[in-house]
Amino acid sequence: MKTKATPAIPLASLADVNDLGKPWRFEDEGFTVTRSSIWSPPGCHPVGCGLKLYVDEDGKLVRVEGDENHPVTQGRLCPRCIALKDYVYNPSRILHPMKRDPKFRGQDDKWEQITWEEAIDLIESEYRRITGQYGRESMIIFTGTGREGGTLLPYATMTFCTPNFCYSQSGYACYTPRLAACAYITGIPYPELDYAAALPGRYDDPEYEVPEVIVLWGKEPLPSNGDGLFGHAVVDLMRRGARLISVDPRVTWLAAHADYHLRLRPGTDTALGLAMIDTIIKEELYDKDFVEYWCYGFEVLAERAAEIPAEKAAEICGIDAEYIKAAARMYATAKPASILWGLAVDQKQNGMQNGQVIVDLMAITGNIDRPGGQVVGDINSGLNEGGFGFEKGIGPELGAKMIGIKEYPGYCNLILNAQADLSLLTLETDEPYPLRMGMYTGNNLMACTSGEPRRWHDAILRSLEFCIAIDCFMTPSAQASCDVFLPLATVVEREGCLFAEYGAAPLYFGACNKAIEPGECRSDLEIAFELGKRLNPHMWEQYDTLLDFINDLRLGNKFDFDTLKTEVTLQQDVSYFKYERGELRRDGQLGFNTPSGRIELYCGAYAQFGDDPLPYYQEPPFSPVSTPELFEEYPFVLTSGARTYAFFHSEHRQIPYLRELNPDPRVEVHPKVAARLGIADGQWCRVYNQFGSAVLKARITQAVDEKTIHAQHGWWFPELDPNDHDENGPYHTFRSNINNLNPNGYMGKIGFGAPYKCMIANIEPLQESWDTDMSLVWDTFGKLV
């Protein structure tokens, strides 16, 4: 793949013209300034925002600024990047390896500092003992959004050589249902909004067209740059004339600026999508040439969509039928148009079908692989990491033992992950075999992503004889269940690289350039490398240095890290209409990388894995319609997990400047509901359903309607008791954890999807108060080391 270094095209209001064109490292008034393109830790999505890191003569990071040379972020930063210094030097950060006797799990005062050599010796001893007795399949690695440019799959495939790499969220309902829908329907990793990220001239490039319409479907990209899309690109495009359609039950800043805000009942998106398809087809607004030459199954899709016309969708979704039709017309007649789809697509039981209707909408309007529509990569797109080391490190015999591969092959084979819900059952039952060793990497499952977190807590303590944590800070999950803690380097303390949006779309590469020394902390890839050399040296014999490994794993030897380091960012080559030139298929034939060579509106892969090949609407498992008797007891639709500017998932709660922005966990309640139930703004409330409860602080707002409540996720309290000795758990992680109300086991037929954003619940005011004492937060975490 050819790449090109490109000059920045900064926004005039943000650029420091004095630093334009500066090298990756330069001197400025006594400071050494390192330009870097960063991603996790601290956590974020893989945008690779451009930073300038100012280091004094003592080698200490003293200031962080946006890098106006970055071709996309152009000097713009979120609060989390601005507070990076407070993260790096936070007094609660763990800077040395530690161990604890397993019989003292949950007790904070039983940790003792050890050397790296001691830590690796202990890990090796336990690994040999446990895998010798139970097999390598007895180890499970819990992962999260990703670090160091990818999902860290080599921990499983090369370091520990276990088939059980697990994102511990029911139905892995974060990004992967959309990826799976794309892969099975189009053969493309991920069709993204084309915001000219890879074009040398950006929005003014002659190849580019500004989209006339952008549909924001279950995505509000401004707070967290979801999936790696730079969220403020939407604002850039609005300034250039793009108009918006928002599909969201909440009123957000972008929804408030949309021409159409389709404020649907949470979980009913697939019905809305089918109605939009039906309107477009009946009114002949589809792209007839694209459908004729590049789509398969159009006629049967038309028949299926006709089963849910706008009038029926109006009843299901709670949106006026004519409003649905008008939005469908606006999208279909815009040339080009693009759809931004987000986490809400995944977080329902039929998330795969929601993804299916959205991909079908992209296809029948001819917006896939065209300028200003959906930008897609060629046959070589996607992380080089995918499957890296799997054949040699695991192989077919051990791979066949991956948890869930028999029941959900369409899940496990596609993403090379153990199925999350079945992994929980295995921890609880030892079926089909026992899990006895574990590791957390980029994962804090008891506070963040896992439904019924107390159930995960109990299952892990029941099953795992030895567990490792790799992180920058002690977390509730590590405190409750781990025996060794390995301190992790931050983005300013290591070298590495990233692919924007995991490499799924053709955007750019970024170099994470080390600015300061990490002390005893080490990066994830460094830990994987050193442990792997000890545990499974045959997997690492070809690599003399960590940089050799990075070049092979991350860059696939397209170019070397030294080249990327000096350029900081390298935009990828991007082209359009690749299906017309045979660039989407490995055999070089025209069309798409599917069995039919077309976009499969009738999807044979879905049928192969036991699902309907056509999209269909499925009512959420708990709703006013599917469980009316329960809805009488829990009369609100609960949605959760909207992102904030202050935090990324469960991270950053110990950063005082960020905590000031959002001191307490919030639940949004409509003013009329609050008046009826006697809830005051700022009052603590109990939110509860048949699975559990959480206490959160009420925010009275019309951002939600009278039938819906919304709760923040990822809450724990690092300033409070770290010990695991009562019902609240370590750091009171179960007190305000909205995942107490989210179940496991309600995924779709292929194994993807979960109803995190469309549950039912009730809410009641409480007289007690748990207001965060910000002076305690400042006293505990405010003095930088």
PDB file of C-alpha atoms in Angstrom, residues 354-513:
ATOM      1  CA  ASN A 354     -30.115  -3.112  12.603  1.00  0.00           C
ATOM      2  CA  GLY A 355     -26.693  -3.124  10.962  1.00  0.00           C
ATOM      3  CA  GLN A 356     -28.164  -4.988   8.009  1.00  0.00           C
ATOM      4  CA  VAL A 357     -30.824  -2.359   7.251  1.00  0.00           C
ATOM      5  CA  ILE A 358     -28.289   0.449   7.525  1.00  0.00           C
ATOM      6  CA  VAL A 359     -25.872  -1.244   5.112  1.00  0.00           C
ATOM      7  CA  ASP A 360     -28.825  -1.910   2.802  1.00  0.00           C
ATOM      8  CA  LEU A 361     -29.728   1.785   2.890  1.00  0.00           C
ATOM      9  CA  MET A 362     -26.150   2.724   1.990  1.00  0.00           C
ATOM     10  CA  ALA A 363     -26.236   0.233  -0.879  1.00  0.00           C
ATOM     11  CA  ILE A 364     -29.581   0.929  -2.526  1.00  0.00           C
ATOM     12  CA  THR A 365     -28.838   4.661  -2.603  1.00  0.00           C
ATOM     13  CA  GLY A 366     -25.458   4.029  -4.268  1.00  0.00           C
ATOM     14  CA  ASN A 367     -23.454   5.727  -1.539  1.00  0.00           C
ATOM     15  CA  ILE A 368     -20.904   2.980  -0.886  1.00  0.00           C
ATOM     16  CA  ASP A 369     -17.351   3.685  -2.090  1.00  0.00           C
ATOM     17  CA  ARG A 370     -18.033   7.113  -3.503  1.00  0.00           C
ATOM     18  CA  PRO A 371     -16.655  10.551  -2.575  1.00  0.00           C
ATOM     19  CA  GLY A 372     -18.598  12.100   0.267  1.00  0.00           C
ATOM     20  CA  GLY A 373     -20.533   8.886   0.832  1.00  0.00           C
ATOM     21  CA  GLN A 374     -19.179   5.848   2.633  1.00  0.00           C
ATOM     22  CA  VAL A 375     -15.409   5.595   2.259  1.00  0.00           C
ATOM     23  CA  VAL A 376     -14.163   1.988   2.254  1.00  0.00           C
ATOM     24  CA  GLY A 377     -10.787   0.308   2.149  1.00  0.00           C
ATOM     25  CA  ASP A 378      -9.498  -2.088  -0.460  1.00  0.00           C
ATOM     26  CA  ILE A 379      -8.882  -5.802  -0.031  1.00  0.00           C
ATOM     27  CA  ASN A 380      -5.828  -5.100   2.147  1.00  0.00           C
ATOM     28  CA  SER A 381      -7.640  -2.887   4.639  1.00  0.00           C
ATOM     29  CA  GLY A 382      -8.068  -3.789   8.276  1.00  0.00           C
ATOM     30  CA  LEU A 383      -5.572  -4.358  11.027  1.00  0.00           C
ATOM     31  CA  ASN A 384      -2.588  -6.478  10.137  1.00  0.00           C
ATOM     32  CA  GLU A 385      -3.104  -7.781  13.665  1.00  0.00           C
ATOM     33  CA  GLY A 386      -6.239  -9.728  12.709  1.00  0.00           C
ATOM     34  CA  GLY A 387      -5.311 -13.371  13.188  1.00  0.00           C
ATOM     35  CA  PHE A 388      -1.639 -12.494  13.667  1.00  0.00           C
ATOM     36  CA  GLY A 389       0.114 -15.569  15.077  1.00  0.00           C
ATOM     37  CA  PHE A 390      -3.114 -17.562  15.409  1.00  0.00           C
ATOM     38  CA  GLU A 391      -2.199 -20.473  13.143  1.00  0.00           C
ATOM     39  CA  LYS A 392       1.223 -21.054  14.705  1.00  0.00           C
ATOM     40  CA  GLY A 393       0.393 -20.131  18.297  1.00  0.00           C
ATOM     41  CA  ILE A 394      -2.972 -21.834  18.605  1.00  0.00           C
ATOM     42  CA  GLY A 395      -3.662 -23.945  15.535  1.00  0.00           C
ATOM     43  CA  PRO A 396      -6.807 -25.851  14.539  1.00  0.00           C
ATOM     44  CA  GLU A 397      -6.904 -28.346  17.414  1.00  0.00           C
ATOM     45  CA  LEU A 398      -6.654 -25.770  20.197  1.00  0.00           C
ATOM     46  CA  GLY A 399      -8.674 -23.253  18.181  1.00  0.00           C
ATOM     47  CA  ALA A 400     -11.549 -25.746  18.115  1.00  0.00           C
ATOM     48  CA  LYS A 401     -11.701 -25.391  21.916  1.00  0.00           C
ATOM     49  CA  MET A 402     -12.436 -21.668  21.813  1.00  0.00           C
ATOM     50  CA  ILE A 403     -15.447 -21.025  24.023  1.00  0.00           C
ATOM     51  CA  GLY A 404     -18.526 -20.631  21.824  1.00  0.00           C
ATOM     52  CA  ILE A 405     -17.014 -21.684  18.523  1.00  0.00           C
ATOM     53  CA  LYS A 406     -19.430 -24.599  18.134  1.00  0.00           C
ATOM     54  CA  GLU A 407     -22.510 -22.653  19.166  1.00  0.00           C
ATOM     55  CA  TYR A 408     -21.623 -19.334  17.492  1.00  0.00           C
ATOM     56  CA  PRO A 409     -19.111 -19.904  14.664  1.00  0.00           C
ATOM     57  CA  GLY A 410     -20.174 -16.684  12.928  1.00  0.00           C
ATOM     58  CA  TYR A 411     -19.035 -14.761  16.011  1.00  0.00           C
ATOM     59  CA  CYS A 412     -15.892 -16.638  17.050  1.00  0.00           C
ATOM     60  CA  ASN A 413     -14.371 -17.260  13.629  1.00  0.00           C
ATOM     61  CA  LEU A 414     -14.912 -13.694  12.459  1.00  0.00           C
ATOM     62  CA  ILE A 415     -13.386 -11.826  15.407  1.00  0.00           C
ATOM     63  CA  LEU A 416     -11.276 -14.659  16.935  1.00  0.00           C
ATOM     64  CA  ASN A 417     -12.845 -14.035  20.330  1.00  0.00           C
ATOM     65  CA  ALA A 418     -14.402 -16.398  22.816  1.00  0.00           C
ATOM     66  CA  GLN A 419     -18.136 -15.677  22.935  1.00  0.00           C
ATOM     67  CA  ALA A 420     -18.668 -13.405  25.935  1.00  0.00           C
ATOM     68  CA  ASP A 421     -21.913 -14.808  27.364  1.00  0.00           C
ATOM     69  CA  LEU A 422     -20.702 -18.389  27.129  1.00  0.00           C
ATOM     70  CA  SER A 423     -17.397 -17.392  28.729  1.00  0.00           C
ATOM     71  CA  LEU A 424     -19.340 -16.232  31.780  1.00  0.00           C
ATOM     72  CA  LEU A 425     -21.183 -19.554  31.910  1.00  0.00           C
ATOM     73  CA  THR A 426     -17.868 -21.415  31.656  1.00  0.00           C
ATOM     74  CA  LEU A 427     -16.513 -19.433  34.607  1.00  0.00           C
ATOM     75  CA  GLU A 428     -19.619 -20.393  36.559  1.00  0.00           C
ATOM     76  CA  THR A 429     -19.832 -24.069  35.622  1.00  0.00           C
ATOM     77  CA  ASP A 430     -16.440 -25.335  34.342  1.00  0.00           C
ATOM     78  CA  GLU A 431     -18.229 -26.411  31.149  1.00  0.00           C
ATOM     79  CA  PRO A 432     -16.957 -27.356  28.605  1.00  0.00           C
ATOM     80  CA  TYR A 433     -13.743 -27.195  30.654  1.00  0.00           C
ATOM     81  CA  PRO A 434     -12.390 -25.194  33.593  1.00  0.00           C
ATOM     82  CA  LEU A 435     -10.891 -21.719  33.270  1.00  0.00           C
ATOM     83  CA  ARG A 436      -8.186 -21.307  35.903  1.00  0.00           C
ATOM     84  CA  MET A 437      -5.945 -18.408  34.823  1.00  0.00           C
ATOM     85  CA  GLY A 438      -6.909 -14.921  33.694  1.00  0.00           C
ATOM     86  CA  MET A 439      -5.589 -11.527  32.705  1.00  0.00           C
ATOM     87  CA  TYR A 440      -7.064  -8.041  32.301  1.00  0.00           C
ATOM     88  CA  THR A 441      -5.618  -5.877  29.542  1.00  0.00           C
ATOM     89  CA  GLY A 442      -7.474  -2.655  28.805  1.00  0.00           C
ATOM     90  CA  ASN A 443     -10.422  -4.103  30.705  1.00  0.00           C
ATOM     91  CA  ASN A 444     -12.222  -3.148  33.917  1.00  0.00           C
ATOM     92  CA  LEU A 445     -15.233  -5.407  33.479  1.00  0.00           C
ATOM     93  CA  MET A 446     -16.652  -5.083  36.990  1.00  0.00           C
ATOM     94  CA  ALA A 447     -17.040  -1.322  36.610  1.00  0.00           C
ATOM     95  CA  CYS A 448     -17.594  -0.813  32.930  1.00  0.00           C
ATOM     96  CA  THR A 449     -18.694  -3.111  30.138  1.00  0.00           C
ATOM     97  CA  SER A 450     -20.149  -6.284  31.631  1.00  0.00           C
ATOM     98  CA  GLY A 451     -23.835  -6.802  32.394  1.00  0.00           C
ATOM     99  CA  GLU A 452     -24.590  -8.216  35.838  1.00  0.00           C
ATOM    100  CA  PRO A 453     -21.098  -7.264  37.076  1.00  0.00           C
ATOM    101  CA  ARG A 454     -21.540  -8.906  40.475  1.00  0.00           C
ATOM    102  CA  ARG A 455     -22.164 -12.156  38.638  1.00  0.00           C
ATOM    103  CA  TRP A 456     -18.873 -11.746  36.736  1.00  0.00           C
ATOM    104  CA  HIS A 457     -17.136 -10.890  40.018  1.00  0.00           C
ATOM    105  CA  ASP A 458     -18.377 -14.046  41.721  1.00  0.00           C
ATOM    106  CA  ALA A 459     -17.639 -16.267  38.718  1.00  0.00           C
ATOM    107  CA  ILE A 460     -14.063 -15.011  38.388  1.00  0.00           C
ATOM    108  CA  LEU A 461     -13.339 -15.453  42.084  1.00  0.00           C
ATOM    109  CA  ARG A 462     -14.883 -18.920  41.947  1.00  0.00           C
ATOM    110  CA  SER A 463     -12.923 -20.103  38.938  1.00  0.00           C
ATOM    111  CA  LEU A 464      -9.573 -18.357  38.457  1.00  0.00           C
ATOM    112  CA  GLU A 465      -6.693 -19.595  40.572  1.00  0.00           C
ATOM    113  CA  PHE A 466      -4.335 -16.912  39.282  1.00  0.00           C
ATOM    114  CA  CYS A 467      -5.062 -13.568  37.639  1.00  0.00           C
ATOM    115  CA  ILE A 468      -2.937 -10.724  36.241  1.00  0.00           C
ATOM    116  CA  ALA A 469      -3.778  -7.038  35.752  1.00  0.00           C
ATOM    117  CA  ILE A 470      -1.986  -4.684  33.376  1.00  0.00           C
ATOM    118  CA  ASP A 471      -2.960  -1.064  33.922  1.00  0.00           C
ATOM    119  CA  CYS A 472      -1.878   2.415  34.992  1.00  0.00           C
ATOM    120  CA  PHE A 473      -4.122   2.531  38.059  1.00  0.00           C
ATOM    121  CA  MET A 474      -5.628   0.021  40.444  1.00  0.00           C
ATOM    122  CA  THR A 475      -9.150  -0.764  39.257  1.00  0.00           C
ATOM    123  CA  PRO A 476     -12.079  -2.441  41.019  1.00  0.00           C
ATOM    124  CA  SER A 477     -11.624  -5.524  38.836  1.00  0.00           C
ATOM    125  CA  ALA A 478      -7.930  -5.838  39.644  1.00  0.00           C
ATOM    126  CA  GLN A 479      -8.476  -5.132  43.332  1.00  0.00           C
ATOM    127  CA  ALA A 480     -11.154  -7.774  43.623  1.00  0.00           C
ATOM    128  CA  SER A 481      -9.531 -10.602  41.731  1.00  0.00           C
ATOM    129  CA  CYS A 482      -5.863 -10.180  40.768  1.00  0.00           C
ATOM    130  CA  ASP A 483      -2.652 -11.584  42.217  1.00  0.00           C
ATOM    131  CA  VAL A 484      -0.065  -9.746  40.102  1.00  0.00           C
ATOM    132  CA  PHE A 485      -0.252  -6.152  38.895  1.00  0.00           C
ATOM    133  CA  LEU A 486       2.011  -4.968  36.053  1.00  0.00           C
ATOM    134  CA  PRO A 487       2.387  -1.168  35.688  1.00  0.00           C
ATOM    135  CA  LEU A 488       1.591   0.189  32.241  1.00  0.00           C
ATOM    136  CA  ALA A 489       3.310   3.004  30.373  1.00  0.00           C
ATOM    137  CA  THR A 490       1.165   5.833  29.052  1.00  0.00           C
ATOM    138  CA  VAL A 491       1.165   7.219  25.526  1.00  0.00           C
ATOM    139  CA  VAL A 492       3.870   9.751  26.382  1.00  0.00           C
ATOM    140  CA  GLU A 493       6.196   7.065  27.759  1.00  0.00           C
ATOM    141  CA  ARG A 494       6.409   4.596  24.888  1.00  0.00           C
ATOM    142  CA  GLU A 495       6.861   4.246  21.174  1.00  0.00           C
ATOM    143  CA  GLY A 496       4.176   2.675  19.037  1.00  0.00           C
ATOM    144  CA  CYS A 497       1.807   3.279  16.181  1.00  0.00           C
ATOM    145  CA  LEU A 498      -1.862   3.275  15.388  1.00  0.00           C
ATOM    146  CA  PHE A 499      -4.267   2.974  12.520  1.00  0.00           C
ATOM    147  CA  ALA A 500      -7.144   5.457  12.685  1.00  0.00           C
ATOM    148  CA  GLU A 501     -10.408   3.537  13.186  1.00  0.00           C
ATOM    149  CA  TYR A 502      -8.457   0.291  13.684  1.00  0.00           C
ATOM    150  CA  GLY A 503      -7.455   0.395  10.042  1.00  0.00           C
ATOM    151  CA  ALA A 504     -10.957  -0.602   8.967  1.00  0.00           C
ATOM    152  CA  ALA A 505     -11.309   2.517   6.807  1.00  0.00           C
ATOM    153  CA  PRO A 506      -8.528   4.054   4.676  1.00  0.00           C
ATOM    154  CA  LEU A 507      -7.528   7.105   6.699  1.00  0.00           C
ATOM    155  CA  TYR A 508      -4.048   7.516   8.174  1.00  0.00           C
ATOM    156  CA  PHE A 509      -1.319   5.979  10.320  1.00  0.00           C
ATOM    157  CA  GLY A 510       0.047   7.727  13.389  1.00  0.00           C
ATOM    158  CA  ALA A 511       3.273   7.432  15.381  1.00  0.00           C
ATOM    159  CA  CYS A 512       3.128   7.481  19.141  1.00  0.00           C
ATOM    160  CA  ASN A 513       6.466   9.087  19.956  1.00  0.00           C
TER     161      ASN A 513
END
